[in-house]
Coordinates of C-alpha atoms and ligand atoms in Angstrom, one line a residue:
X1197 CA -16.2 15.0 7.7
X1198 CA -16.8 11.3 8.0
X1199 CA -20.1 9.7 7.4
X1200 CA -22.3 8.5 10.3
X1201 CA -23.0 4.8 10.6
X1202 CA -26.7 3.6 10.2
X1203 CA -27.1 3.6 13.8
X1204 CA -26.8 7.2 14.2
X1205 CA -28.0 8.2 11.0
X1206 CA -31.3 10.1 10.9
X1207 CA -30.9 10.8 14.7
X1208 CA -28.5 13.5 13.9
X1209 CA -30.6 16.6 12.8
X1210 CA -28.7 18.7 10.1
X1211 CA -26.1 16.3 9.6
X1212 CA -23.8 16.9 6.6
X1213 CA -22.0 14.1 4.8
X1214 CA -19.3 14.0 2.3
X1215 CA -19.8 12.6 -1.3
X1216 CA -17.8 11.5 -4.1
X1217 CA -16.6 14.4 -6.1
X1218 CA -17.4 12.5 -9.4
X1219 CA -20.4 10.7 -11.0
X1220 CA -20.4 7.5 -12.9
X1221 CA -20.2 7.4 -16.7
X1222 CA -19.5 3.7 -17.5
X1223 CA -20.2 0.6 -15.5
X1224 CA -18.8 -2.8 -15.4
X1225 CA -21.1 -5.8 -14.4
X1226 CA -20.2 -7.9 -11.4
X1227 CA -20.2 -11.5 -11.2
X1228 CA -22.5 -13.2 -8.8
X1229 CA -21.7 -16.8 -7.7
X1230 CA -23.5 -19.5 -5.7
X1231 CA -21.6 -20.8 -2.5
X1232 CA -21.2 -24.2 -4.2
X1233 CA -19.3 -22.5 -7.2
X1234 CA -17.3 -20.6 -4.7
X1235 CA -16.4 -23.9 -2.8
X1236 CA -15.0 -25.2 -6.0
X1237 CA -13.2 -22.2 -7.2
X1238 CA -11.4 -21.7 -3.8
X1239 CA -10.3 -25.4 -3.6
X1240 CA -8.9 -25.0 -7.1
X1241 CA -7.1 -21.8 -6.1
X1242 CA -5.4 -23.6 -3.2
X1243 CA -7.3 -21.5 -0.6
X1244 CA -5.3 -18.7 -1.8
X1245 CA -7.2 -15.5 -2.9
X1246 CA -4.4 -14.6 -5.4
X1247 CA -5.0 -17.6 -7.3
X1248 CA -8.7 -17.0 -7.9
X1249 CA -10.0 -16.2 -11.3
X1250 CA -11.4 -12.6 -11.0
X1251 CA -14.7 -13.8 -12.9
X1252 CA -15.4 -15.9 -9.7
X1253 CA -15.1 -12.8 -7.4
X1254 CA -18.1 -10.6 -6.6
X1255 CA -16.5 -7.5 -4.7
X1256 CA -12.7 -7.4 -5.3
X1257 CA -10.8 -6.0 -2.2
X1258 CA -7.7 -7.9 -2.9
X1259 CA -5.7 -4.6 -3.6
X1260 CA -5.9 -0.9 -4.4
X1261 CA -3.2 -1.4 -6.8
X1262 CA -3.9 -1.0 -10.3
X1263 CA -7.6 -1.4 -9.8
X1264 CA -8.4 2.3 -9.8
X1265 CA -11.1 3.7 -12.0
X1266 CA -9.6 6.4 -14.4
X1267 CA -11.3 9.6 -14.9
X1268 CA -12.8 10.8 -18.3
X1269 CA -9.7 13.2 -18.5
X1270 CA -7.3 10.2 -18.1
X1271 CA -9.1 8.1 -20.9
X1272 CA -8.9 11.2 -23.0
X1273 CA -5.2 11.5 -22.3
X1274 CA -4.7 7.7 -23.3
X1275 CA -5.6 8.7 -26.8
X1276 CA -2.8 11.3 -26.8
X1277 CA -0.2 8.6 -26.3
X1278 CA 3.0 9.4 -28.2
X1279 CA 4.5 6.1 -28.8
X1280 CA 7.8 7.3 -29.8
X1281 CA 10.6 5.0 -28.8
X1282 CA 12.4 7.9 -27.3
X1283 CA 11.6 11.3 -26.1
X1284 CA 7.8 10.9 -26.1
X1285 CA 5.9 14.0 -25.1
X1286 CA 4.1 12.0 -22.4
X1287 CA 7.5 11.5 -20.7
X1288 CA 7.8 15.3 -20.3
X1289 CA 4.2 15.6 -19.1
X1290 CA 5.1 13.0 -16.5
X1291 CA 8.3 14.6 -15.6
X1292 CA 6.5 18.0 -15.1
X1293 CA 3.8 16.5 -12.9
X1294 CA 6.4 14.7 -10.7
X1295 CA 8.6 17.6 -10.4
X1296 CA 5.6 19.9 -9.5
X1297 CA 3.9 17.7 -7.0
X1298 CA 6.7 15.7 -5.5
X1299 CA 9.5 18.3 -6.0
X1300 CA 12.1 15.8 -7.0
X1301 CA 14.7 16.9 -9.7
X1302 CA 15.4 13.8 -11.8
X1303 CA 12.9 11.4 -12.9
X1304 CA 13.3 7.5 -13.9
X1305 CA 10.2 5.9 -15.1
X1306 CA 9.6 2.3 -14.4
X1307 CA 6.9 -0.2 -15.2
X1308 CA 5.7 -0.2 -11.7
X1309 CA 6.8 0.3 -8.0
X1310 CA 8.9 -2.7 -7.7
X1311 CA 10.9 -2.0 -10.8
X1312 CA 11.8 1.3 -9.1
X1313 CA 12.7 -0.5 -5.9
X1314 CA 15.0 -2.8 -8.0
X1315 CA 16.8 0.0 -9.4
X1316 CA 17.2 1.9 -6.1
X1317 CA 18.4 -1.2 -4.3
X1318 CA 20.9 -1.9 -7.0
X1319 CA 22.4 1.6 -7.1
X1320 CA 22.3 2.6 -3.5
X1321 CA 23.1 -0.5 -1.6
X1322 CA 26.6 -2.3 -1.3
X1323 CA 26.5 -5.9 -0.4
X1324 CA 26.9 -6.4 3.4
X1325 CA 25.1 -3.0 4.2
X1326 CA 22.0 -2.2 6.2
X1327 CA 18.8 -0.6 5.3
X1328 CA 16.5 0.7 8.0
X1329 CA 12.6 1.0 7.3
X1330 CA 9.4 1.7 9.0
X1331 CA 8.0 -1.9 9.2
X1332 CA 8.6 -3.4 5.8
X1333 CA 7.0 -3.9 2.4
X1334 CA 7.2 -7.2 0.9
X1335 CA 8.6 -6.1 -2.6
X1336 CA 10.7 -3.3 -1.1
X1337 CA 12.4 -5.3 1.4
X1338 CA 13.0 -8.3 -1.1
X1339 CA 14.8 -6.0 -3.4
X1340 CA 17.0 -4.6 -0.7
X1341 CA 17.8 -8.2 0.6
X1342 CA 18.6 -9.2 -3.2
X1343 CA 21.0 -6.3 -3.5
X1344 CA 22.7 -7.7 -0.3
X1345 CA 21.4 -5.6 2.5
X1346 CA 20.0 -6.7 5.8
X1347 CA 16.8 -5.0 6.6
X1348 CA 16.1 -3.6 10.1
X1349 CA 12.7 -2.5 11.2
X1350 CA 12.8 0.7 13.1
X1351 CA 9.0 1.5 13.3
X1352 CA 7.6 2.6 16.7
X1353 CA 6.4 -0.3 18.8
X1354 CA 2.9 1.1 18.8
X1355 CA 2.8 -0.2 15.1
X1356 CA 3.0 -3.6 16.0
X1357 CA -0.1 -3.5 18.2
X1358 CA -3.4 -3.6 16.2
X1359 CA -5.3 -1.9 18.8
X1360 CA -3.0 0.9 19.8
X1361 CA -4.7 4.3 18.9
X1362 CA -1.5 6.2 18.4
X1363 CA -2.3 8.8 15.5
X1364 CA 1.0 8.3 13.6
X1365 CA 1.7 4.5 13.9
X1366 CA 4.0 4.9 10.8
X1367 CA 6.6 6.8 12.6
X1368 CA 10.1 5.8 13.1
X1369 CA 11.6 5.1 16.4
X1370 CA 14.8 7.4 16.6
X1371 CA 16.4 5.3 19.3
X1372 CA 16.1 2.2 17.1
X1373 CA 17.8 4.1 14.2
X1374 CA 20.4 5.4 16.8
X1375 CA 21.1 1.8 18.1
X1376 CA 21.6 0.5 14.5
X1377 CA 24.1 3.1 13.8
X1378 CA 25.9 2.4 17.0
X1379 CA 25.9 -1.3 16.1
X1380 CA 27.1 -1.3 12.4
X1381 CA 28.4 2.4 11.9
X1382 CA 26.8 5.0 9.8
X1383 CA 28.8 4.2 6.7
X1384 CA 27.2 0.8 6.8
X1385 CA 23.7 2.0 6.5
X1386 CA 22.9 2.4 2.9
X1387 CA 20.0 4.4 3.4
X1388 CA 16.9 5.0 5.4
X1389 CA 13.8 3.7 3.7
X1390 CA 10.6 5.5 4.8
X1391 CA 7.1 4.7 3.6
X1392 CA 4.1 7.3 4.0
X1393 CA 1.6 5.6 4.8
X1394 CA 2.8 2.3 6.0
X1395 CA 0.9 -0.5 4.1
X1396 CA 1.7 -3.4 6.3
X1397 CA 1.0 -1.7 9.6
X1398 CA -2.6 -0.9 8.3
X1399 CA -2.2 2.1 6.1
X1400 CA -0.8 4.3 9.0
X1401 CA 0.6 7.6 8.5
X1402 CA 4.1 9.2 9.2
X1403 CA 4.0 12.7 11.0
X1404 CA 5.9 15.8 9.5
X1405 CA 7.4 16.1 12.9
X1406 CA 8.8 12.6 12.8
X1407 CA 10.1 13.0 9.2
X1408 CA 11.9 16.3 10.3
X1409 CA 13.5 14.3 13.1
X1410 CA 14.6 11.4 10.9
X1411 CA 16.1 14.0 8.4
X1412 CA 18.2 15.6 11.2
X1413 CA 19.3 12.2 12.2
X1414 CA 20.2 11.3 8.6
X1415 CA 22.1 14.6 8.4
X1416 CA 23.9 14.1 11.6
X1417 CA 25.3 10.7 10.4
X1418 CA 25.5 11.5 6.5
X1419 CA 23.0 8.8 5.7
X1420 CA 20.5 9.2 2.8
X1421 CA 16.7 9.3 3.2
X1422 CA 14.5 7.9 0.5
X1423 CA 10.8 8.1 0.5
X1424 CA 8.1 5.3 -0.8
X1425 CA 5.6 7.9 -1.8
X1426 CA 3.1 5.2 -3.3
X1427 CA 0.3 6.3 -0.9
X1428 CA 1.7 9.9 0.1
X1429 CA -1.5 11.8 -0.8
X1430 CA -3.4 9.6 1.9
X1431 CA -0.7 10.2 4.3
X1432 CA -1.0 14.1 3.7
X1433 CA -4.7 13.9 4.7
X1434 CA -3.8 12.4 8.1
X1435 CA -1.2 15.3 8.5
X1436 CA -3.8 17.8 7.7
X1437 CA -6.4 16.3 10.1
X1438 CA -4.2 15.3 13.1
X1439 CA -0.9 17.4 13.1
X1440 CA -0.9 21.0 14.5
X1441 CA -0.4 23.7 11.9
X1442 CA -1.6 21.8 8.9
X1443 CA -5.4 22.2 9.0
X1444 CA -5.3 25.1 6.5
X1445 CA -2.7 23.5 4.2
X1446 CA -3.7 21.7 1.0
X1447 CA -2.8 18.0 0.3
X1448 CA -0.5 19.2 -2.4
X1449 CA 1.5 21.6 -0.2
X1450 CA 1.8 19.1 2.5
X1451 CA 3.1 16.3 0.0
X1452 CA 5.5 18.9 -1.4
X1453 CA 6.8 19.7 2.0
X1454 CA 7.2 16.1 3.1
X1455 CA 9.1 15.0 -0.1
X1456 CA 11.2 18.1 0.4
X1457 CA 12.9 16.5 3.5
X1458 CA 14.0 13.5 1.5
X1459 CA 16.7 12.8 -1.0
X1460 CA 14.4 11.0 -3.3
X1461 CA 11.4 8.9 -3.6
X1462 CA 9.6 6.3 -5.7
X1463 CA 6.0 5.4 -6.2
X1464 CA 3.8 2.4 -7.5
X1465 CA 1.6 4.7 -9.7
X1466 CA -0.9 1.9 -9.4
X1467 CA -2.2 3.5 -6.1
X1468 CA -2.4 7.2 -5.4
X1469 CA -1.8 8.1 -9.0
X1470 CA -5.0 6.5 -10.2
X1471 CA -3.8 4.5 -13.0
X1472 CA -3.7 0.7 -13.7
X1473 CA 0.0 0.4 -14.4
X1474 CA 3.2 2.5 -14.0
X1475 CA 5.7 3.9 -11.5
X1476 CA 8.7 6.0 -11.1
X1477 CA 11.8 6.8 -9.1
X1478 CA 13.0 10.3 -8.8
X1479 CA 16.1 11.8 -7.0
X1480 CA 17.8 15.0 -6.4
X1481 CA 21.5 13.9 -6.7
X1482 CA 22.9 13.9 -10.2
X1483 CA 25.5 11.0 -9.6
X1484 CA 22.8 8.6 -8.4
X1485 CA 20.5 9.7 -11.4
X1486 CA 23.2 8.8 -13.8
X1487 CA 23.6 5.3 -12.3
X1488 CA 19.8 4.9 -12.3
X1489 CA 19.4 6.1 -15.9
X1490 CA 22.0 3.6 -16.8
X1491 CA 20.3 0.7 -15.0
X1492 CA 16.8 1.5 -16.2
X1493 CA 17.7 0.8 -19.9
X1494 CA 19.0 -2.9 -18.8
X1495 CA 15.9 -3.8 -16.8
X1496 CA 12.9 -1.6 -17.7
X1497 CA 13.3 0.2 -21.1
X1498 CA 14.6 3.5 -22.3
X1499 CA 14.9 6.3 -19.7
X1500 CA 11.9 8.2 -21.3
X1501 CA 9.6 5.3 -21.1
X1502 CA 11.0 2.8 -18.5
X1503 CA 8.4 0.0 -19.5
X1504 CA 5.3 2.1 -19.7
X1505 CA 3.5 3.2 -23.1
X1506 CA 3.3 6.8 -23.9
X1507 CA -0.3 6.6 -23.1
X1508 CA 0.4 5.1 -19.6
X1509 CA 2.5 8.0 -18.7
X1510 CA 0.0 10.5 -20.0
X1511 CA -2.6 8.9 -17.8
X1512 CA -0.5 8.9 -14.9
X1513 CA 0.5 12.5 -15.4
X1514 CA -3.2 13.4 -15.2
X1515 CA -3.8 11.1 -12.3
X1516 CA -1.1 12.7 -10.3
X1517 CA -2.9 16.0 -10.5
X1518 CA -6.3 14.4 -9.7
X1519 CA -4.7 12.5 -6.6
X1520 CA -3.7 15.8 -5.0
X1521 CA -7.2 17.3 -5.0
X1522 CA -8.4 17.6 -1.4
X1523 CA -11.9 16.5 -2.2
X1524 CA -10.7 13.4 -3.8
X1525 CA -8.5 12.4 -0.9
X1526 CA -11.2 13.2 1.6
X1527 CA -13.7 11.0 -0.1
X1528 CA -11.4 8.1 -1.0
X1529 CA -10.0 7.9 2.8
X1530 CA -13.7 8.6 3.8
X1531 CA -15.1 5.7 2.1
X1532 CA -12.4 3.4 3.9
X1533 CA -13.5 4.9 7.2
X1534 CA -17.1 4.3 6.5
X1535 CA -16.5 0.6 6.2
X1536 CA -14.3 0.7 9.3
X1537 CA -16.6 2.5 11.5
X1538 CA -19.5 0.0 10.6
X1539 CA -17.2 -2.9 11.6
X1540 CA -16.0 -1.1 14.8
X1541 CA -19.7 -0.5 15.7
X1542 CA -20.4 -4.0 15.3
X1543 CA -17.5 -5.2 17.6
X1544 CA -15.4 -6.6 14.8
X1545 CA -11.6 -6.4 15.7
X1546 CA -9.8 -4.3 13.2
X1547 CA -6.6 -2.3 13.2
X1548 CA -7.1 1.0 14.8
X1549 CA -6.8 3.9 13.9
X1550 CA -8.5 3.3 10.5
X1551 CA -6.0 3.7 7.9
X1552 CA -5.9 5.4 4.4
X1553 CA -6.4 2.6 1.8
X1554 CA -7.9 -0.4 3.6
X1555 CA -9.5 -2.1 6.7
X1556 CA -7.4 -4.6 8.3
X1557 CA -9.3 -7.2 10.2
X1558 CA -7.1 -8.5 13.2
X1559 CA -7.2 -12.2 12.7
X1560 CA -5.3 -12.9 16.0
X1561 CA -8.5 -11.5 17.9
X1562 CA -10.9 -12.9 15.1
X1563 CA -9.5 -16.3 15.7
X1564 CA -7.9 -16.5 19.1
X1565 CA -8.2 -20.3 19.0
X1566 CA -6.1 -20.6 15.8
X1567 CA -2.2 -20.6 16.3
X1568 CA -0.2 -18.5 13.9
X1569 CA 1.0 -21.8 12.2
X1570 CA -2.6 -22.5 11.2
X1571 CA -2.5 -19.2 9.1
X1572 CA -5.4 -17.4 10.7
X1573 CA -5.4 -14.5 8.2
X1574 CA -5.2 -16.6 5.3
X1575 CA -8.2 -18.7 6.8
X1576 CA -10.0 -15.5 7.3
X1577 CA -9.7 -14.7 3.7
X1578 CA -10.8 -18.0 2.6
X1579 CA -14.0 -17.9 4.8
X1580 CA -15.0 -14.4 3.8
X1581 CA -14.7 -15.4 0.1
X1582 CA -16.9 -18.6 0.7
X1583 CA -19.6 -16.5 2.6
X1584 CA -19.9 -13.8 0.1
X1585 CA -17.5 -13.8 -2.9
X1586 CA -15.6 -10.9 -1.6
X1587 CA -11.9 -11.2 -2.1
X1588 CA -9.4 -9.9 0.5
X1589 CA -5.6 -10.6 1.1
X1590 CA -3.5 -12.3 3.7
X1591 CA -1.2 -9.9 5.5
X1592 CA 0.4 -12.0 8.3
X1593 CA 2.7 -14.8 8.5
X1594 CA 2.4 -16.0 4.8
X1595 CA 3.2 -12.4 3.6
X1596 CA 6.1 -12.0 6.1
X1597 CA 8.1 -15.1 4.5
X1598 CA 11.0 -16.6 5.8
X1599 CA 14.3 -15.4 7.3
X1600 CA 16.8 -15.9 4.5
X1601 CA 19.6 -16.9 7.0
X1602 CA 17.7 -19.3 9.4
X1603 CA 14.9 -20.4 7.0
X1604 CA 12.5 -20.0 9.7
X1605 CA 9.1 -18.2 9.3
X1606 CA 9.1 -14.6 10.3
X1607 CA 6.3 -14.5 13.0
X1608 CA 4.9 -10.9 12.6
X1609 CA 3.1 -9.6 15.5
X1610 CA 0.5 -8.4 13.3
X1611 CA -1.8 -11.1 11.7
X1612 CA -4.1 -9.2 9.4
X1613 CA -6.7 -9.8 6.6
X1614 CA -6.8 -6.7 4.4
X1615 CA -10.0 -5.4 2.8
X1616 CA -8.3 -2.9 0.3
X1617 CA -10.6 -0.3 -1.3
X1618 CA -9.9 0.4 -5.0
X1619 CA -10.2 4.2 -5.8
X1620 CA -13.5 5.5 -7.4
X1621 CA -14.8 1.9 -8.2
X1622 CA -17.2 0.6 -5.5
X1623 CA -20.2 2.5 -3.7
X1624 CA -21.3 2.9 -0.3
X1625 CA -23.8 0.0 -0.8
X1626 CA -20.9 -2.1 -1.6
X1627 CA -19.3 -1.2 1.5
X1628 CA -22.5 -2.0 3.4
X1629 CA -22.6 -5.5 1.7
X1630 CA -19.0 -6.1 2.9
X1631 CA -19.5 -5.0 6.4
X1632 CA -22.2 -7.5 6.6
X1633 CA -20.4 -10.3 5.1
X1634 CA -17.5 -9.7 7.5
X1635 CA -20.0 -9.6 10.4
X1636 CA -21.5 -13.0 9.3
X1637 CA -18.0 -14.5 9.2
X1638 CA -17.2 -13.0 12.6
X1639 CA -20.4 -14.6 14.0
X1640 CA -19.5 -18.1 12.7
X1641 CA -15.7 -17.7 13.8
X1642 CA -15.7 -20.6 16.3
X1643 CA -16.2 -23.0 13.4
X1644 CA -12.9 -22.0 11.6
X1645 CA -10.3 -24.8 11.7
X1646 CA -7.2 -23.1 10.0
X1647 CA -5.1 -24.3 7.0
X1648 CA -1.7 -25.9 6.3
X1649 CA 0.6 -24.8 3.4
X1650 CA 1.1 -27.5 0.9
X1651 CA 3.2 -25.7 -1.7
X1652 CA 5.5 -22.9 -1.0
X1653 CA 7.2 -20.9 -3.6
X1654 CA 10.8 -19.5 -3.0
X1655 CA 10.2 -15.7 -3.0
X1656 CA 7.1 -13.6 -2.1
X1657 CA 5.2 -16.9 -1.3
X1658 CA 2.0 -15.2 -0.5
X1659 CA 1.2 -14.6 -4.2
X1660 CA 1.5 -18.3 -5.2
X1661 CA 1.3 -20.6 -2.2
X1662 CA -1.3 -23.4 -1.9
X1663 CA -3.1 -24.5 1.3
X1664 CA -5.4 -27.2 2.3
X1665 CA -8.0 -27.0 5.3
X1666 CA -6.9 -28.7 8.5
Ligands
F0G1350 N1 5.5 0.1 -2.1 C1 4.2 0.0 -1.3 C2 4.0 0.7 -0.1 C3 3.2 -0.9 -1.9 O1 2.1 -1.0 -1.2 C4 3.5 -1.5 -3.1 C5 2.7 -2.5 -3.8 C6 4.9 -1.3 -3.8 C7 5.8 -0.4 -3.2 C8 5.2 -2.2 -5.0 O2 4.6 -1.6 -6.1 O3 3.1 -3.4 -6.8 O4 3.6 -1.3 -8.3 O5 5.2 -3.1 -8.1 N2 1.5 -2.9 -3.2 C9 0.5 -3.8 -3.6 C10 -0.6 -4.1 -2.6 C11 1.0 -4.8 -4.5 O6 -1.4 -4.7 -2.8 O7 -0.5 -3.5 -1.5 P1 4.1 -2.5 -7.5

């Protein structure tokens, strides 16, 4: 199913590759820059790839969020936007897609994922309560904390080890969940916040067996279970490939079964759902829905658009259907794997197993001479941009932020630089160029000196912080 790397290509007689289940109808020119231009652009951006102008970027692997290429069907859907303030027909198409593919009963549209996280956190958390999650996501945890919760990471230990080959590194550790309940009492756990796949762990999946065990645990203690289904179709592919009994089940069937064990879920539509903006939250319980529907009009927009235009909802409804096609998910994850296998063959340290949406370079092993205080992942993102104009993202100590109580940095075990692959945007040749650039930076690794933070915003500092070379 995966492509071979150049070393093995041609030696294998009768090999069969996957290929993208689409062809290109429209192209967007890329900007090429000189090293001199990049040195200037990076300094102006405070050595933070979030602050670069995209015009100064060649291959943009900052994120897979909102960077997808839409299909001709989705663009056609954009022309069918019903921009009525209330009751747009596109909302009902979206509702049908969410109910059909994710199986949740009541839909609340939001402008993007964090809008959904905000509403769920406000509605489901009482100040002083606790939320348990598999690792954390930046915006998810922040909204839970702003609603007054303390977040507790209950992911299995293997997830914090970049080299550990566990097939389901997104799994929750039931003992950690049990310990939390023993310590604070079940009534003080607002909900369990499960993400499939786990972005910060390297795009790692959760198994169906683990989810079932978490469900049983929640039932035993009367705790709700909500799912961040943002990259759930990618999680479903890993279940299909790795978990017994699922090889013959479709992505759509697996997603439906998975969501069926949860009380509700939310997505950033900017990932799996193949659109550039949008999100939603959907639950099975009427009382919670009523509260969410009430909150959405305060923060997002009326409950039949939630901050999206009618055309955005139509594109997402169509995108949901496309995101559940087995061929699509296979080629999407296959492209990520192609890049990861090249780097692995060349000895570059990356998170293993290769995840669904991105390759995560292991900056601790890449730059063993740099302490975490010198921001190794941020340094690596800067060096890669300087080398080639490729934009990546820090996912280490800068992203982890500070402990709200003590004010100290969180020191995450994982210090990663993410090469995130947008869906249906780049070709295999772009992956080759990327792998070669990473290799060149790896070969020059001993020269890297690290960075110091010279400006730090209060929240989600990775987006806007400034650095200077040490
Ligand atoms: N949940 C997960 C797992 C995410 O990866 C993201 C966003 C969100 C929620 C929030 O959604 O951006 O639509 O508000 N992740 C982006 C990324 C930003 O680059 O990984 P949003």
